[in-house]
Structures are given as C-alpha cells and as structure tokens.
C-alpha positions as a printed NumPy array, in Angstrom:
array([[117.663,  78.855,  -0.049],
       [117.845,  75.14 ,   0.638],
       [117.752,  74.44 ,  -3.04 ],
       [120.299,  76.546,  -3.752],
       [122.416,  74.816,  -0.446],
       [121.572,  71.464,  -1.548],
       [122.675,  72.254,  -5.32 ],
       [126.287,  73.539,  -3.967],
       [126.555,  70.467,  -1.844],
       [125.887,  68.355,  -4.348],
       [127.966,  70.025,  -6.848],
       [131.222,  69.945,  -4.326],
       [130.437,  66.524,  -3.215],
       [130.591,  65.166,  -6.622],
       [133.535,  66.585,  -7.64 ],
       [135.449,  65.309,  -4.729],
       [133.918,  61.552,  -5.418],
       [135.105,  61.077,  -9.545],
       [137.906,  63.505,  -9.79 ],
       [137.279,  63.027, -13.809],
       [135.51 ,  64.193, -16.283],
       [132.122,  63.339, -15.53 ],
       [131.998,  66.192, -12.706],
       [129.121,  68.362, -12.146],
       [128.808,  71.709, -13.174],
       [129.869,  74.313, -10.919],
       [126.192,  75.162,  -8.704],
       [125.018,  78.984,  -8.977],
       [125.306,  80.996,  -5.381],
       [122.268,  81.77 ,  -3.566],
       [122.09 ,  85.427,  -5.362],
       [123.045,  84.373,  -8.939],
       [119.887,  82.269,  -8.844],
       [117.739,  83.28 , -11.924],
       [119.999,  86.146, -12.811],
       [123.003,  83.979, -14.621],
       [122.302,  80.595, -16.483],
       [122.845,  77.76 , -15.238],
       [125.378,  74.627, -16.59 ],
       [122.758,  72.021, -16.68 ],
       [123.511,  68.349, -14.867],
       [123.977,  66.068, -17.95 ],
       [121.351,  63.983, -18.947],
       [123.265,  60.771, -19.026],
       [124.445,  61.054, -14.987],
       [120.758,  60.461, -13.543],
       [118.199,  57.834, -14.836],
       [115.84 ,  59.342, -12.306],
       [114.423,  62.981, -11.166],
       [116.17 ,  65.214,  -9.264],
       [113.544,  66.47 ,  -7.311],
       [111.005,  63.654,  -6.761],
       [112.964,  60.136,  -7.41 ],
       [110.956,  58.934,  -9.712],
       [112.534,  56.933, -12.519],
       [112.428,  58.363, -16.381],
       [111.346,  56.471, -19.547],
       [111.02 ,  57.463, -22.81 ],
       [107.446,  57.327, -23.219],
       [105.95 ,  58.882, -20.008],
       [108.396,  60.508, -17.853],
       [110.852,  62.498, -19.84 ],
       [113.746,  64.563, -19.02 ],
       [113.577,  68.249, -18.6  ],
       [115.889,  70.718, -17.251],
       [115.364,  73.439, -14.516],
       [116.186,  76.767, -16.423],
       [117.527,  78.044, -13.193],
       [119.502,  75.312, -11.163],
       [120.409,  72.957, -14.076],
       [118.999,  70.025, -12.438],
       [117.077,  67.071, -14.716],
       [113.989,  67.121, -13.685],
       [110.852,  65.481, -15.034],
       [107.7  ,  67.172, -16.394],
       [105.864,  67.505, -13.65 ],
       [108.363,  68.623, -10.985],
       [109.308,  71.254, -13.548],
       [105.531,  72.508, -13.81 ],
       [106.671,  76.091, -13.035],
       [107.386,  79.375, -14.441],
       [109.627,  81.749, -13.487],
       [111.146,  85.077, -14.782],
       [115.084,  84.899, -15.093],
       [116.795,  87.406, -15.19 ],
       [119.6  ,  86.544, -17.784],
       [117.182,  85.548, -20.18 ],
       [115.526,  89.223, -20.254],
       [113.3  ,  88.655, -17.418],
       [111.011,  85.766, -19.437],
       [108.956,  83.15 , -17.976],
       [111.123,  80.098, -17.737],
       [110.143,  76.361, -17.256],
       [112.149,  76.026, -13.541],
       [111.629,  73.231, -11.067],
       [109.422,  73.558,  -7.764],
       [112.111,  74.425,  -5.097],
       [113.464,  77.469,  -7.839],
       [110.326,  78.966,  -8.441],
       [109.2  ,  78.961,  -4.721],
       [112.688,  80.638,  -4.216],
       [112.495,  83.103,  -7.482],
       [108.965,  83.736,  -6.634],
       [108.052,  83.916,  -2.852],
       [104.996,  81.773,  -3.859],
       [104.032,  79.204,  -1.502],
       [103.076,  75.601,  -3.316],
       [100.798,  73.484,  -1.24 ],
       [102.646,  69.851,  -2.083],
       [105.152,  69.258,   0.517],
       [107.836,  66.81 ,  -0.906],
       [110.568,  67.305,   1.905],
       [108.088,  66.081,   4.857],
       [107.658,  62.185,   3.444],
       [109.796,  59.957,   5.255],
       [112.992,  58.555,   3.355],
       [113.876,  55.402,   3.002],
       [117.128,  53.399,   3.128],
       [117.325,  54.099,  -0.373],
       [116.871,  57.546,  -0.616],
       [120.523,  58.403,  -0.337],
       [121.732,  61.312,  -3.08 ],
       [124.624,  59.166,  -5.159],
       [126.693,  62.962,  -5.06 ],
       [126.459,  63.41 ,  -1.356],
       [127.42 ,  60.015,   0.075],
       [129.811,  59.89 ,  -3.056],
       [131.626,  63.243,  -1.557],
       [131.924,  61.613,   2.036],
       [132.616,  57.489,   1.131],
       [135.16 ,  54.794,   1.893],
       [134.827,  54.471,  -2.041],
       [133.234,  55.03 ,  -4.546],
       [133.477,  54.232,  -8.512],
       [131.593,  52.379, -11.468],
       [131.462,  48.825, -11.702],
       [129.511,  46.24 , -13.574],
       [127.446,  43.714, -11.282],
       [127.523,  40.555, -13.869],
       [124.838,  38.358, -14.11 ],
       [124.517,  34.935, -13.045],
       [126.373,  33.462, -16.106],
       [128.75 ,  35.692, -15.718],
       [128.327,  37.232, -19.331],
       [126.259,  39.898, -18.957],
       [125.531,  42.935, -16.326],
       [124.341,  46.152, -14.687],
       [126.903,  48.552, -14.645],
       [126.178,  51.426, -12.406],
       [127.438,  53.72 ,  -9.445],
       [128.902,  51.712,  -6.482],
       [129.085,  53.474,  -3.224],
       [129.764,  52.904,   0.304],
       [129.199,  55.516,   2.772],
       [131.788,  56.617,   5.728],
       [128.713,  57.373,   7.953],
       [126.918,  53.149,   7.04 ],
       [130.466,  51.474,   5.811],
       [128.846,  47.742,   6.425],
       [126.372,  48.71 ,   3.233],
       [126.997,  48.844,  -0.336],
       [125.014,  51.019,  -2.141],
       [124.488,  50.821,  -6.108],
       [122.962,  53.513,  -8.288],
       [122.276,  53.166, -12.152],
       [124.291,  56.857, -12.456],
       [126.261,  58.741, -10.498],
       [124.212,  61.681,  -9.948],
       [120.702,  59.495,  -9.14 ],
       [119.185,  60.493,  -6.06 ],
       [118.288,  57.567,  -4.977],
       [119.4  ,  54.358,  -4.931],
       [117.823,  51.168,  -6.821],
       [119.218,  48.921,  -4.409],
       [122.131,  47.929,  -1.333],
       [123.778,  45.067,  -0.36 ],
       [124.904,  44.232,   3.396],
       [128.172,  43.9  ,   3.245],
       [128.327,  41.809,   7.139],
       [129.748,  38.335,   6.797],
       [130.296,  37.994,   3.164],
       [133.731,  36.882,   1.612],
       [135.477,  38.885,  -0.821],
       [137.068,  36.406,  -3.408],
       [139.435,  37.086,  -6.29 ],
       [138.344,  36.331,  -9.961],
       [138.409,  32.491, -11.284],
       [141.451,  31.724, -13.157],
       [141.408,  32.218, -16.497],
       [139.268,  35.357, -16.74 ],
       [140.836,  38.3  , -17.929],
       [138.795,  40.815, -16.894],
       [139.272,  42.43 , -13.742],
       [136.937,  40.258, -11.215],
       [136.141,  40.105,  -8.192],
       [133.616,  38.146,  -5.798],
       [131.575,  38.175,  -2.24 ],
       [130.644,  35.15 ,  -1.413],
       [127.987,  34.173,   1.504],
       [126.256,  30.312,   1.883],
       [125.026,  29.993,  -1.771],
       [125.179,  33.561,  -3.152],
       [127.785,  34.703,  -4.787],
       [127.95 ,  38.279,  -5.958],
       [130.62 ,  38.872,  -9.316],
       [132.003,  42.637,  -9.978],
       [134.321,  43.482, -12.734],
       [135.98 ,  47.08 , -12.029],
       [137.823,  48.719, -14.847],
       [141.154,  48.414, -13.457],
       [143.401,  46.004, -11.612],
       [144.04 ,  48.303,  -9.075],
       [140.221,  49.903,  -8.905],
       [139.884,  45.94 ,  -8.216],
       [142.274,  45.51 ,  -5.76 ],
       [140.856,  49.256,  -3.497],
       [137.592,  47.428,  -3.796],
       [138.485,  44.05 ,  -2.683],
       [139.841,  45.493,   0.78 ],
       [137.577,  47.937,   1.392],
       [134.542,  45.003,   1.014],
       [136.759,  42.797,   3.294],
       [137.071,  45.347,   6.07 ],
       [133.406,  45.878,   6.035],
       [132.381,  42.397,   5.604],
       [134.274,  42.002,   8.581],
       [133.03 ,  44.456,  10.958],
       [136.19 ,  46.974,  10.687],
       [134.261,  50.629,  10.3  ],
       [137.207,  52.413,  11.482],
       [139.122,  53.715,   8.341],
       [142.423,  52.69 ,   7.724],
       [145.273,  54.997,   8.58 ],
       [146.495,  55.633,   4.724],
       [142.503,  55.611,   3.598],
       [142.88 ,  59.319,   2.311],
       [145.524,  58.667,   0.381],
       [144.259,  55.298,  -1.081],
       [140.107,  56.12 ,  -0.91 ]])
C-alpha cells in the first residue's frame, strides 16, 4: 500500500510541476495493482533507480521495468516475481515493494529504514510542491559547454537549489545554497538566454530556454539569495 501511495503521489506531483508533455503516466489505484498493466515511467526521465537510487550505466546496472507499477528499476531491485493478473495470472519480473504487496511475502532487506540524506529528495514530489521548477543547462566554466538537467527549488527549503540529471530521478546529484549569492543577467553580447549567481569568486552561469523561463528564474534566485521564503503574492499565477 505505500508503493502504490507513493506511485500516485508521484504521478500527481509531476504532472502539476511540467504541465507538458513529458508527464508521467497516470499511477494504477491500490486495487488495480497487478490486475491492469501498467504505463511504464519512460526510460529517458530517470538516470537512476526508482527504488534504490543507485545510478544506471550501460554495462552493469541496466534499466528494467516493474511489470506492475511501471517504475524503472534496475536488475536487482526488480529481482521478483509476481503473478498479474492481466497478463493471465503469469509470473512477472515486478520490483520489491509490488511483489511484497501482490504477494504478502515478507523480504528481509529493509530499504525504507536507512537514513536519507539531503539529497535524497524525489525530483516529482518536491517538483509538485516548488517555488519553481524547470530544465536548465548549468554551463561550464568556459561557458561553452554544460549539464543540462532538472532544476528545483522546494517551497518547504526555498534558500536551496536542487539539480537532478532528469526529472523523475529520485535523488538528487547535487544542491546549491542559494544564501548570499547575486543573481546577474547574461554578458552582453550573448544570445542565449543567460543568467548568473555570483558569490566572492564563484560564479555560477544558467541558460534557460526562454527569456521569460529566464526572467521567473532570476527573481525567484534573488528572493532566496536574499532571505525572502515567504512567496510572493502573484507566485501561483507566475510559479
């Protein structure tokens, strides 16, 4: 039952955050579990398991997908098989948290009792409560070349920013503390949209894909940079 609630969550809380076409798939209820398939989480919103963080690569930790939640899971968290109903009752490769719930069967590994860290924030549920969220591309020192990945920051820590390499990650690869940084507009000359924070000798570049996108960003970092957590009174209709 709490994979099922943390699938719906997830599923609403992403929608609300891109309001596009990359949106999740609509989650299964609680009783459909197993008994209608699934629309599986695309493989190109998470570069990292569902279930237990860990990043994927092509040679030793590959994508799979749970045959009864749709998440992307890799091979070992999806060590299970279940019967499902909607595929004529066969055994089914299903992630841990499904087949415990499909099965009754107790598995001795205990996942949810490590401690998280800062880090371990899901992209979809901070994404679904944020001052803002979108995809940006953190350029490099030069300038010239970049990450681009899922920027986030959260209502409930506003004075952190919080990037993830795809917008349905469940964990993020790194933050930035927003506190006492400048946000600067882009060098003249550059055409791309670009913005800046600024603090003693670092200087952090950002192109968004729009002038406005730019523009949401560069006040939102400013009111957090400065201290302001309190939301501005047209947020909702801006953020």
């Amino acid at each position: 039952q709490d994979a099922i609630n943390r699938k719906k969550s997830s599923s609403e809380s992403f929608k609300t955050a891109t309001r596009g076409p990359e949106v999740e798939p609509a989650a299964l209820k609680m009783e459909e579990l197993g008994r209608r398939a699934p629309q599986w989480v695309r493989d190109n919103l998470v570069t990292m398991c569902m279930r237990c963080r860990e990043p994927f690569n092509a040679l030793t930790r590959r994508r799979h997908h749970c045959r009864a939640c749709g998440y992307v899971v890799c091979a070992r968290c999806s060590d299970y098989r279940a019967e499902l109903q909607y595929n004529r009752s066969r055994l089914n490769r299903v992630c841990q948290e499904c087949y415990i719930f499909l099965t009754g069967h107790v598995v001795l590994e205990d996942r949810e009792g490590k401690h998280k860290g800062i880090l371990e924030k899901e992209a979809a549920e901070v994404s679904g409560r944020s001052l803002l969220c979108s995809s940006l591309q953190l350029l490099d020192k030069n300038s010239k070349g970049g990450t681009r990945g899922w920027f986030v920051i959260p209502r409930d820590d506003p004075l952190v920013l919080y990037i993830y390499a795809a917008p349905q990650d469940v964990r993020a690869h790194t933050s930035i503390p927003l506190l006492g940084y400048q946000v600067k507009d882009a060098p003249q000359g550059d055409s791309r949209h670009v913005f800046q924070l600024a603090q003693s000798r670092q200087v952090l570049t950002f192109v968004a894909d729009t002038e406005e996108l730019k523009r949401r960003w560069m006040r939102a970092m400013a009111r957090c940079a400065a201290g302001i957590t309190q939301p501005e009174q047209d947020e909702d209709a801006d953020f």
